[in-house]
């Protein structure tokens, strides 16, 4: 998903209402403009996004609006956002009263949706903490004693302090409006990262582990390190302000560019109660440098007036304390309706010393990137591409399994790879001159390609000739 125009900074919130997806993202109309919130909607699958009027824009003394959270509330939704002024930041809430109303689309692309009403400030400087921002809000947070039982309380994870030394914190509320500060987010057990790490963008949701049947809290965070964003997850149980660690920080994606993941909230009745914790859906920003990004360096800003993109939606499940990520249902058919997207999926046997190599070809037939599955390792190399000369090869280890698999999805400058049933993923931006014309696959050293499927745009040029 890309912005209609301007610079996409981050996913802000996602809500699934029946079969209708509402996606909000933080963006700037130009690189020098203040940030605001866009709103897009897709029905019958998260693929064909229709633009609505912007949800929020700076007013009064605000110099920008940053990402937050979107949650269902009655027949509408609440939008929790970060308000930025010259003196600091605060967390505010706005409301869209009726989700069933058709989204307005004005001739002026920067018109703000008049249905979205600001309620006001809900969390600002308090308890010796300043610059509250980046809220994750969960209504009806479950009891720790009975993981199935809900109560009336709300949970918020947020970040406070300076950009150089942010502090994740926990707040609670009886109604989503009046919030009490609980304390710093802490960990019982090894969290898997250094205490001095810069931790941003905390998000939390629950999943049932398919192995032991227990329900766990999944904490998503992003670590900022030397100008690079590394996003990952922890699995455990949040008790008050302390996260009891079962699985320490584990990188969620091993490509160059998947960061700041956001989970999807749902309206009441969208998911059957018995399936509530079976799966979730996440989106990520395809930009590995986060706040260090210079949108003017993106070729698409000059040629198409936009920069940055969000990932495909990923269906996530919990198996043995680890997240598995798979593409959403309906994606192959959606690819057939696009102008230039392509996919390749294969089931294979790759013994030690062998490999399967997939090469993405540009419009002239030249290699733009190479993906190699060698049984115990997965790599994505874009360094031979003139747009990415000298870039490090993305690589990660693969666990031994009964069957090896690989799925590759290419759309414009986005490349996403799922290996071994979603145990490992890689997402990278790859600028491909003229678009990806084909995915060439070769095996060597005894590797066997058992079955494979390909999808690309269906155009008049590749339809059957019915006159023959």
CSV table of C-alpha atoms in Angstrom, one decimal:
chain,number,residue,atom,x,y,z
A,1,UNK,CA,0.0,0.0,0.0
A,2,UNK,CA,1.4,3.4,-1.0
A,3,UNK,CA,0.2,6.9,-0.4
A,4,UNK,CA,-1.7,8.7,-3.1
A,5,UNK,CA,1.0,11.3,-2.9
A,6,UNK,CA,3.5,12.5,-0.4
A,7,UNK,CA,5.7,10.6,2.1
A,8,UNK,CA,4.3,7.7,4.1
A,9,UNK,CA,5.9,7.8,7.5
A,10,UNK,CA,4.3,4.9,9.4
A,11,UNK,CA,1.2,2.7,9.7
A,12,UNK,CA,-1.0,4.4,12.3
A,13,UNK,CA,-3.8,1.8,12.9
A,14,UNK,CA,-5.8,-0.9,11.3
A,15,UNK,CA,-9.3,-2.0,12.0
A,16,UNK,CA,-11.3,-4.9,10.5
A,17,UNK,CA,-15.1,-4.5,10.5
A,18,UNK,CA,-16.7,-7.6,9.1
A,19,UNK,CA,-15.2,-7.8,5.6
A,20,UNK,CA,-14.2,-4.2,5.5
A,21,UNK,CA,-10.6,-3.1,6.3
A,22,UNK,CA,-9.9,0.4,7.6
A,23,UNK,CA,-6.2,1.4,7.4
A,24,UNK,CA,-4.9,4.7,8.7
A,25,UNK,CA,-1.3,5.9,8.1
A,26,UNK,CA,0.8,8.8,9.0
A,27,UNK,CA,2.1,10.8,6.0
A,28,UNK,CA,3.3,14.2,4.8
A,29,UNK,CA,1.9,15.7,1.6
A,30,UNK,CA,5.5,16.9,0.8
A,31,UNK,CA,8.8,16.2,2.6
A,32,UNK,CA,8.6,19.5,4.3
A,33,UNK,CA,4.9,19.4,5.3
A,34,UNK,CA,3.6,18.6,8.8
A,35,UNK,CA,2.5,15.0,9.2
A,36,UNK,CA,-1.2,14.0,9.2
A,37,UNK,CA,-3.4,10.9,9.1
A,38,UNK,CA,-4.7,9.3,5.9
A,39,UNK,CA,-7.6,6.8,5.7
A,40,UNK,CA,-8.1,4.1,3.1
A,41,UNK,CA,-10.7,1.3,2.9
A,42,UNK,CA,-10.8,-2.1,1.3
A,43,UNK,CA,-13.7,-4.5,1.0
A,44,UNK,CA,-13.5,-8.3,0.6
A,45,UNK,CA,-9.7,-8.5,1.3
A,46,UNK,CA,-6.9,-6.1,2.2
A,47,UNK,CA,-5.7,-5.5,-1.4
A,48,UNK,CA,-7.8,-3.0,-3.3
A,49,UNK,CA,-7.6,0.2,-1.3
A,50,UNK,CA,-9.9,3.1,-1.9
A,51,UNK,CA,-8.9,6.6,-0.7
A,52,UNK,CA,-11.1,8.5,1.8
A,53,UNK,CA,-10.7,12.1,3.0
A,54,UNK,CA,-7.9,12.4,5.5
A,55,UNK,CA,-8.9,11.5,9.0
A,56,UNK,CA,-6.8,14.0,10.9
A,57,UNK,CA,-4.7,17.1,10.2
A,58,UNK,CA,-2.8,19.6,12.5
A,59,UNK,CA,-4.9,22.4,14.0
A,60,UNK,CA,-4.1,25.4,16.2
A,61,UNK,CA,-0.6,25.2,17.4
A,62,UNK,CA,0.1,21.7,16.2
A,63,UNK,CA,3.1,21.2,14.0
A,64,UNK,CA,2.4,17.5,13.2
A,65,UNK,CA,0.4,14.4,14.0
A,66,UNK,CA,2.1,11.1,14.6
A,67,UNK,CA,0.9,7.5,14.6
A,68,UNK,CA,-1.1,5.9,17.4
A,69,UNK,CA,-3.9,3.4,17.5
A,70,UNK,CA,-7.4,2.7,16.2
A,71,UNK,CA,-9.9,0.7,18.2
A,72,UNK,CA,-13.6,-0.1,17.8
A,73,UNK,CA,-16.0,1.8,20.2
A,74,UNK,CA,-19.7,1.1,19.9
A,75,UNK,CA,-20.8,1.5,16.3
A,76,UNK,CA,-17.8,3.7,15.4
A,77,UNK,CA,-14.1,3.9,16.2
A,78,UNK,CA,-11.7,5.9,18.4
A,79,UNK,CA,-8.4,7.3,16.9
A,80,UNK,CA,-5.6,7.7,19.4
A,81,UNK,CA,-2.9,9.9,18.0
A,82,UNK,CA,0.2,11.8,19.0
A,83,UNK,CA,-0.2,15.6,18.9
A,84,UNK,CA,3.0,17.5,18.3
A,85,UNK,CA,3.5,21.1,19.3
A,86,UNK,CA,6.5,23.4,19.7
A,87,UNK,CA,6.7,22.5,23.4
A,88,UNK,CA,6.2,18.8,23.3
A,89,UNK,CA,3.8,15.9,22.5
A,90,UNK,CA,0.6,14.5,24.0
A,91,UNK,CA,-1.8,11.7,23.3
A,92,UNK,CA,-5.2,12.8,22.1
A,93,UNK,CA,-8.3,11.0,20.9
A,94,UNK,CA,-10.8,11.6,18.1
A,95,UNK,CA,-14.0,9.7,17.2
A,96,UNK,CA,-15.7,8.5,14.1
A,97,UNK,CA,-19.2,7.8,15.3
A,98,UNK,CA,-20.5,5.5,12.5
A,99,UNK,CA,-18.4,3.0,10.6
A,100,UNK,CA,-21.3,2.0,8.3
A,101,UNK,CA,-21.4,5.5,6.7
A,102,UNK,CA,-19.7,5.6,3.2
A,103,UNK,CA,-16.3,7.3,3.3
A,104,UNK,CA,-16.4,10.8,1.8
A,105,UNK,CA,-14.0,11.5,-1.1
A,106,UNK,CA,-13.6,15.2,-1.9
A,107,UNK,CA,-12.0,16.8,-5.0
A,108,UNK,CA,-9.4,18.4,-2.8
A,109,UNK,CA,-7.1,15.4,-1.7
A,110,UNK,CA,-6.2,17.2,1.5
A,111,UNK,CA,-9.8,17.7,2.8
A,112,UNK,CA,-10.3,16.4,6.3
A,113,UNK,CA,-13.2,14.1,7.0
A,114,UNK,CA,-15.8,16.2,8.8
A,115,UNK,CA,-17.2,13.0,10.5
A,116,UNK,CA,-14.1,12.7,12.6
A,117,UNK,CA,-14.6,14.7,15.8
A,118,UNK,CA,-11.7,15.5,18.2
A,119,UNK,CA,-12.5,14.6,21.8
A,120,UNK,CA,-9.3,16.1,23.2
A,121,UNK,CA,-6.2,15.4,25.3
A,122,UNK,CA,-6.2,12.1,27.2
A,123,UNK,CA,-2.5,11.7,28.3
A,124,UNK,CA,0.0,14.6,28.7
A,125,UNK,CA,2.9,15.4,30.9
A,126,UNK,CA,2.4,13.8,34.3
A,127,UNK,CA,4.0,11.8,37.1
A,128,UNK,CA,7.4,13.2,36.2
A,129,UNK,CA,7.2,12.0,32.6
A,130,UNK,CA,7.0,14.1,29.5
A,131,UNK,CA,6.4,13.8,25.8
A,132,UNK,CA,3.9,10.9,25.8
A,133,UNK,CA,3.6,9.5,22.3
A,134,UNK,CA,3.0,6.4,20.1
A,135,UNK,CA,0.1,4.9,22.0
A,136,UNK,CA,-1.0,1.3,21.6
A,137,UNK,CA,-4.6,1.0,23.1
A,138,UNK,CA,-6.4,-2.3,23.9
A,139,UNK,CA,-10.0,-2.2,25.1
A,140,UNK,CA,-11.3,-4.9,27.5
A,141,UNK,CA,-7.8,-6.1,28.4
A,142,UNK,CA,-8.1,-9.6,29.8
A,143,UNK,CA,-7.7,-10.7,33.4
A,144,UNK,CA,-4.3,-12.3,34.2
A,145,UNK,CA,-6.0,-14.9,36.3
A,146,UNK,CA,-8.4,-16.0,33.6
A,147,UNK,CA,-7.0,-15.4,30.1
A,148,UNK,CA,-10.4,-15.9,28.6
A,149,UNK,CA,-12.3,-13.5,30.8
A,150,UNK,CA,-12.6,-9.9,29.8
A,151,UNK,CA,-13.3,-6.9,32.1
A,152,UNK,CA,-14.1,-3.2,31.6
A,153,UNK,CA,-10.5,-2.0,31.8
A,154,UNK,CA,-8.4,-0.6,29.0
A,155,UNK,CA,-4.6,-0.9,28.5
A,156,UNK,CA,-2.2,1.6,26.9
A,157,UNK,CA,1.4,1.1,26.1
A,158,UNK,CA,3.2,4.4,25.2
A,159,UNK,CA,6.6,6.0,25.0
A,160,UNK,CA,7.9,8.9,27.0
A,161,UNK,CA,11.1,10.9,27.3
A,162,UNK,CA,13.5,12.2,24.7
A,163,UNK,CA,14.1,10.7,21.3
A,164,UNK,CA,17.6,9.6,22.3
A,165,UNK,CA,16.4,7.9,25.5
A,166,UNK,CA,12.8,6.9,25.2
A,167,UNK,CA,11.0,5.0,28.0
A,168,UNK,CA,8.1,2.6,27.3
A,169,UNK,CA,5.3,2.9,29.9
A,170,UNK,CA,2.0,1.3,30.9
A,171,UNK,CA,-1.3,3.1,31.6
A,172,UNK,CA,-4.8,1.9,32.4
A,173,UNK,CA,-8.3,3.3,32.1
A,174,UNK,CA,-11.9,2.3,33.0
A,175,UNK,CA,-13.3,3.9,29.8
A,176,UNK,CA,-10.6,4.8,27.3
A,177,UNK,CA,-10.8,8.5,28.2
A,178,UNK,CA,-9.4,8.9,31.8
A,179,UNK,CA,-6.0,7.3,32.1
A,180,UNK,CA,-3.9,6.3,35.1
A,181,UNK,CA,-0.1,6.1,34.9
A,182,UNK,CA,1.0,2.6,36.1
A,183,UNK,CA,4.8,2.8,35.5
A,184,UNK,CA,7.7,1.8,33.3
A,185,UNK,CA,7.4,-1.3,31.2
A,186,UNK,CA,9.8,-3.8,32.8
A,187,UNK,CA,10.8,-7.4,32.2
A,188,UNK,CA,11.0,-10.5,34.3
A,189,UNK,CA,13.6,-12.7,32.7
A,190,UNK,CA,16.0,-11.9,29.8
A,191,UNK,CA,14.2,-9.7,27.2
A,192,UNK,CA,16.9,-10.4,24.6
A,193,UNK,CA,18.2,-6.9,24.3
A,194,UNK,CA,20.4,-4.6,26.2
A,195,UNK,CA,18.9,-2.3,28.9
A,196,UNK,CA,20.4,0.7,27.2
A,197,UNK,CA,18.7,-0.1,23.8
A,198,UNK,CA,16.4,2.5,22.2
A,199,UNK,CA,13.0,0.9,22.3
A,200,UNK,CA,10.1,2.4,20.3
A,201,UNK,CA,6.7,1.6,18.9
A,202,UNK,CA,5.5,-1.0,21.5
A,203,UNK,CA,2.4,-2.9,20.5
A,204,UNK,CA,0.7,-5.8,22.3
A,205,UNK,CA,-1.9,-8.5,21.4
A,206,UNK,CA,-2.8,-12.0,22.4
A,207,UNK,CA,-2.5,-15.4,20.6
A,208,UNK,CA,-3.1,-19.0,21.6
A,209,UNK,CA,0.0,-21.2,21.1
A,210,UNK,CA,-0.9,-24.0,18.8
A,211,UNK,CA,1.6,-26.3,20.6
A,212,UNK,CA,0.7,-26.0,24.3
A,213,UNK,CA,-2.8,-24.4,23.9
A,214,UNK,CA,-2.1,-21.5,26.3
A,215,UNK,CA,-2.9,-17.9,25.6
A,216,UNK,CA,0.1,-15.5,25.6
A,217,UNK,CA,0.8,-11.9,25.2
A,218,UNK,CA,2.8,-11.0,22.1
A,219,UNK,CA,4.8,-7.7,22.4
A,220,UNK,CA,6.1,-6.0,19.2
A,221,UNK,CA,8.9,-3.5,19.6
A,222,UNK,CA,11.4,-1.8,17.3
A,223,UNK,CA,15.0,-1.2,18.4
A,224,UNK,CA,16.8,1.8,16.9
A,225,UNK,CA,20.5,1.1,16.4
A,226,UNK,CA,23.1,3.1,14.4
A,227,UNK,CA,20.5,4.5,12.1
A,228,UNK,CA,18.9,1.1,11.5
A,229,UNK,CA,15.5,-0.1,12.7
A,230,UNK,CA,15.2,-3.7,13.8
A,231,UNK,CA,11.8,-4.9,14.7
A,232,UNK,CA,10.9,-8.0,16.7
A,233,UNK,CA,8.6,-9.8,19.1
A,234,UNK,CA,8.6,-11.1,22.7
A,235,UNK,CA,6.2,-13.8,23.9
A,236,UNK,CA,5.1,-14.0,27.6
A,237,UNK,CA,2.6,-12.5,30.0
A,238,UNK,CA,2.1,-8.8,30.9
A,239,UNK,CA,1.3,-8.6,34.7
A,240,UNK,CA,0.8,-5.0,35.7
A,241,UNK,CA,3.8,-3.2,34.3
A,242,UNK,CA,6.0,-6.3,34.1
A,243,UNK,CA,6.3,-8.5,31.1
A,244,UNK,CA,7.1,-12.1,32.1
A,245,UNK,CA,9.3,-13.3,29.2
A,246,UNK,CA,8.8,-16.8,27.7
A,247,UNK,CA,10.4,-16.0,24.3
A,248,UNK,CA,13.0,-13.2,24.3
A,249,UNK,CA,13.3,-10.6,21.5
A,250,UNK,CA,13.3,-12.4,18.2
A,251,UNK,CA,13.6,-10.6,14.9
A,252,UNK,CA,10.3,-10.6,13.1
A,253,UNK,CA,11.7,-10.1,9.6
A,254,UNK,CA,15.2,-10.6,8.2
A,255,UNK,CA,15.1,-8.5,5.1
A,256,UNK,CA,16.4,-4.9,4.7
A,257,UNK,CA,13.2,-3.0,5.3
A,258,UNK,CA,10.4,-4.4,7.5
A,259,UNK,CA,9.9,-2.2,10.6
A,260,UNK,CA,7.4,-0.7,13.1
A,261,UNK,CA,4.8,-3.5,12.8
A,262,UNK,CA,1.2,-2.8,13.7
A,263,UNK,CA,-1.4,-5.4,14.6
A,264,UNK,CA,-5.0,-5.3,13.4
A,265,UNK,CA,-7.9,-4.6,15.8
A,266,UNK,CA,-11.4,-5.9,15.1
A,267,UNK,CA,-15.0,-4.9,15.8
A,268,UNK,CA,-17.3,-7.0,17.9
A,269,UNK,CA,-18.6,-10.0,16.0
A,270,UNK,CA,-16.0,-9.8,13.2
A,271,UNK,CA,-14.2,-12.8,14.6
A,272,UNK,CA,-16.1,-15.7,16.3
A,273,UNK,CA,-15.4,-15.9,20.0
A,274,UNK,CA,-13.9,-19.4,19.7
A,275,UNK,CA,-11.4,-18.1,17.1
A,276,UNK,CA,-10.5,-14.9,18.9
A,277,UNK,CA,-6.9,-15.9,19.7
A,278,UNK,CA,-6.1,-18.2,16.8
A,279,UNK,CA,-4.5,-15.6,14.6
A,280,UNK,CA,-3.9,-11.9,14.0
A,281,UNK,CA,-2.8,-9.7,11.1
A,282,UNK,CA,0.1,-7.3,11.0
A,283,UNK,CA,1.4,-4.6,8.6
A,284,UNK,CA,4.8,-3.1,8.6
A,285,UNK,CA,6.6,-0.1,7.1
A,286,UNK,CA,8.9,-1.0,4.3
A,287,UNK,CA,11.8,1.3,5.3
A,288,UNK,CA,14.7,0.0,7.3
A,289,UNK,CA,16.1,3.4,8.5
A,290,UNK,CA,12.9,4.9,10.1
A,291,UNK,CA,13.5,8.4,11.4
A,292,UNK,CA,16.8,8.6,9.5
A,293,UNK,CA,15.0,8.3,6.1
A,294,UNK,CA,15.4,11.0,3.5
A,295,UNK,CA,12.4,10.7,1.2
A,296,UNK,CA,14.2,12.8,-1.5
A,297,UNK,CA,16.5,9.9,-2.1
A,298,UNK,CA,13.5,7.7,-3.2
A,299,UNK,CA,13.2,7.5,-7.0
A,300,UNK,CA,9.4,7.3,-6.7
A,301,UNK,CA,9.2,10.7,-5.2
A,302,UNK,CA,10.7,12.3,-8.3
A,303,UNK,CA,8.8,10.1,-10.8
A,304,UNK,CA,5.5,9.5,-9.1
A,305,UNK,CA,5.3,12.0,-6.2
A,306,UNK,CA,5.3,9.4,-3.4
A,307,UNK,CA,7.8,7.7,-1.1
A,308,UNK,CA,7.6,4.6,1.2
A,309,UNK,CA,5.1,1.8,1.3
A,310,UNK,CA,3.4,-0.6,3.7
A,311,UNK,CA,4.0,-4.3,3.6
A,312,UNK,CA,1.5,-6.9,2.5
A,313,UNK,CA,-0.8,-7.9,5.4
A,314,UNK,CA,0.7,-10.9,7.2
A,315,UNK,CA,-1.4,-13.5,9.0
A,316,UNK,CA,0.4,-14.4,12.2
A,317,UNK,CA,0.1,-17.5,14.4
A,318,UNK,CA,2.0,-18.7,17.5
A,319,UNK,CA,3.6,-22.1,17.4
A,320,UNK,CA,6.0,-23.2,20.2
A,321,UNK,CA,6.6,-19.6,21.3
A,322,UNK,CA,7.5,-18.4,17.8
A,323,UNK,CA,5.5,-16.3,15.4
A,324,UNK,CA,4.8,-17.8,12.0
A,325,UNK,CA,3.8,-15.3,9.2
A,326,UNK,CA,1.9,-16.3,6.0
A,327,UNK,CA,0.4,-14.3,3.1
A,328,UNK,CA,-3.4,-13.6,3.4
A,329,UNK,CA,-6.0,-15.6,1.6
A,330,UNK,CA,-6.9,-14.2,-1.8
A,331,UNK,CA,-3.5,-12.8,-2.6
A,332,UNK,CA,-2.9,-14.8,-5.8
A,333,UNK,CA,-6.2,-13.6,-7.3
A,334,UNK,CA,-5.4,-10.1,-6.3
A,335,UNK,CA,-2.1,-10.3,-8.1
A,336,UNK,CA,-3.9,-11.2,-11.3
A,337,UNK,CA,-5.8,-7.9,-11.0
A,338,UNK,CA,-2.7,-5.7,-10.7
A,339,UNK,CA,-0.7,-3.9,-13.4
A,340,UNK,CA,2.7,-5.3,-12.5
A,341,UNK,CA,2.8,-7.5,-9.4
A,342,UNK,CA,4.2,-11.0,-9.6
A,343,UNK,CA,4.5,-14.1,-7.3
A,344,UNK,CA,6.2,-17.4,-7.3
A,345,UNK,CA,5.6,-20.2,-4.8
A,346,UNK,CA,7.5,-23.5,-4.7
A,347,UNK,CA,7.6,-26.7,-2.6
A,348,UNK,CA,11.0,-28.3,-2.7
A,349,UNK,CA,13.6,-30.6,-1.1
A,350,UNK,CA,16.9,-28.8,-0.5
A,351,UNK,CA,19.5,-31.1,1.1
A,352,UNK,CA,22.8,-29.9,2.5
A,353,UNK,CA,25.1,-28.5,-0.2
A,354,UNK,CA,22.3,-27.7,-2.6
A,355,UNK,CA,20.2,-24.6,-3.3
A,356,UNK,CA,17.3,-23.0,-5.1
A,357,UNK,CA,18.0,-19.6,-6.6
A,358,UNK,CA,15.3,-17.1,-7.6
A,359,UNK,CA,16.4,-14.2,-9.7
A,360,UNK,CA,14.2,-11.1,-10.2
A,361,UNK,CA,14.6,-9.7,-13.7
A,362,UNK,CA,14.0,-6.1,-14.7
A,363,UNK,CA,12.3,-5.0,-17.9
A,364,UNK,CA,15.5,-5.6,-19.9
A,365,UNK,CA,16.0,-9.1,-18.5
A,366,UNK,CA,18.9,-8.1,-16.2
A,367,UNK,CA,19.1,-9.3,-12.6
A,368,UNK,CA,17.7,-6.9,-10.1
A,369,UNK,CA,17.9,-9.1,-6.9
A,370,UNK,CA,18.6,-12.7,-6.0
A,371,UNK,CA,17.0,-14.9,-3.4
A,372,UNK,CA,18.7,-18.1,-2.4
A,373,UNK,CA,17.3,-20.9,-0.3
A,374,UNK,CA,20.1,-23.3,0.6
A,375,UNK,CA,18.3,-25.6,3.1
A,376,UNK,CA,19.7,-24.1,6.3
A,377,UNK,CA,20.0,-20.5,5.1
A,378,UNK,CA,18.0,-17.9,3.3
A,379,UNK,CA,19.6,-14.8,1.6
A,380,UNK,CA,18.3,-11.8,-0.4
A,381,UNK,CA,21.0,-9.9,-2.4
A,382,UNK,CA,20.2,-6.6,-4.1
A,383,UNK,CA,23.8,-5.4,-4.2
A,384,UNK,CA,24.2,-6.0,-8.0
A,385,UNK,CA,21.3,-3.6,-8.7
A,386,UNK,CA,22.6,-0.2,-9.7
A,387,UNK,CA,20.1,1.4,-7.2
A,388,UNK,CA,21.5,-0.6,-4.3
A,389,UNK,CA,25.2,-1.0,-5.0
A,390,UNK,CA,27.2,-2.0,-2.0
A,391,UNK,CA,24.2,-3.0,0.1
A,392,UNK,CA,24.8,-5.8,2.6
A,393,UNK,CA,23.2,-9.2,1.8
A,394,UNK,CA,20.2,-10.0,4.0
A,395,UNK,CA,20.6,-13.4,5.5
A,396,UNK,CA,19.3,-15.7,8.2
A,397,UNK,CA,19.4,-19.3,9.3
A,398,UNK,CA,16.6,-21.8,8.6
A,399,UNK,CA,15.6,-24.5,10.9
A,400,UNK,CA,15.6,-28.1,9.6
A,401,UNK,CA,12.1,-29.2,8.4
A,402,UNK,CA,10.5,-32.0,6.5
A,403,UNK,CA,9.7,-29.9,3.5
A,404,UNK,CA,11.2,-26.7,2.3
A,405,UNK,CA,9.1,-24.0,0.7
A,406,UNK,CA,9.5,-20.5,-0.7
A,407,UNK,CA,7.1,-17.8,-1.7
A,408,UNK,CA,8.1,-14.6,-3.4
A,409,UNK,CA,5.9,-11.5,-3.9
A,410,UNK,CA,7.0,-8.5,-6.0
A,411,UNK,CA,5.0,-5.4,-6.5
A,412,UNK,CA,6.7,-2.3,-7.8
A,413,UNK,CA,9.7,-1.7,-5.6
A,414,UNK,CA,8.5,-4.1,-2.8
A,415,UNK,CA,9.8,-7.6,-2.4
A,416,UNK,CA,8.5,-10.0,0.3
A,417,UNK,CA,9.7,-13.5,0.9
A,418,UNK,CA,8.1,-16.3,3.1
A,419,UNK,CA,10.1,-19.4,3.7
A,420,UNK,CA,9.3,-22.8,5.2
A,421,UNK,CA,5.7,-22.2,6.0
A,422,UNK,CA,6.2,-18.7,7.3
A,423,UNK,CA,8.9,-19.6,9.8
A,424,UNK,CA,11.1,-17.0,8.2
A,425,UNK,CA,10.3,-13.8,6.3
A,426,UNK,CA,12.3,-11.2,4.4
A,427,UNK,CA,11.0,-7.9,3.1
A,428,UNK,CA,13.2,-5.4,1.1
A,429,UNK,CA,12.7,-2.4,-1.1
A,430,UNK,CA,14.3,-3.2,-4.5
A,431,UNK,CA,14.1,-0.6,-7.3
A,432,UNK,CA,13.6,-2.6,-10.5
A,433,UNK,CA,14.1,-0.7,-13.7
A,434,UNK,CA,10.9,-1.0,-15.7
A,435,UNK,CA,9.3,-3.4,-13.2
A,436,UNK,CA,9.8,-7.1,-12.6
A,437,UNK,CA,9.4,-8.9,-15.9
A,438,UNK,CA,9.9,-12.4,-14.6
A,439,UNK,CA,11.1,-14.5,-11.6
A,440,UNK,CA,13.7,-17.0,-12.9
A,441,UNK,CA,14.2,-20.1,-10.7
A,442,UNK,CA,17.1,-22.6,-10.9
A,443,UNK,CA,18.1,-25.5,-8.6
A,444,UNK,CA,21.6,-27.0,-8.1
A,445,UNK,CA,23.4,-29.6,-6.1
A,446,UNK,CA,20.6,-32.1,-5.8
A,447,UNK,CA,17.8,-29.7,-4.9
A,448,UNK,CA,14.4,-30.8,-6.2
A,449,UNK,CA,11.6,-28.5,-7.1
A,450,UNK,CA,8.5,-30.7,-6.5
A,451,UNK,CA,5.7,-28.2,-7.3
A,452,UNK,CA,5.4,-24.5,-8.1
A,453,UNK,CA,2.9,-21.9,-8.9
A,454,UNK,CA,3.3,-18.5,-10.6
A,455,UNK,CA,1.0,-15.5,-10.8
A,456,UNK,CA,1.2,-12.2,-12.7
A,457,UNK,CA,-1.1,-9.6,-14.2
A,458,UNK,CA,-3.8,-10.9,-16.5
A,459,UNK,CA,-3.9,-8.6,-19.5
A,460,UNK,CA,-5.3,-8.9,-23.0
A,461,UNK,CA,-1.8,-9.9,-24.2
A,462,UNK,CA,-1.8,-13.2,-22.2
A,463,UNK,CA,-5.4,-14.2,-22.6
A,464,UNK,CA,-6.2,-17.2,-24.9
A,465,UNK,CA,-6.8,-16.5,-28.6
A,466,UNK,CA,-10.4,-17.8,-28.9
A,467,UNK,CA,-10.4,-17.5,-32.7
A,468,UNK,CA,-7.8,-20.2,-33.2
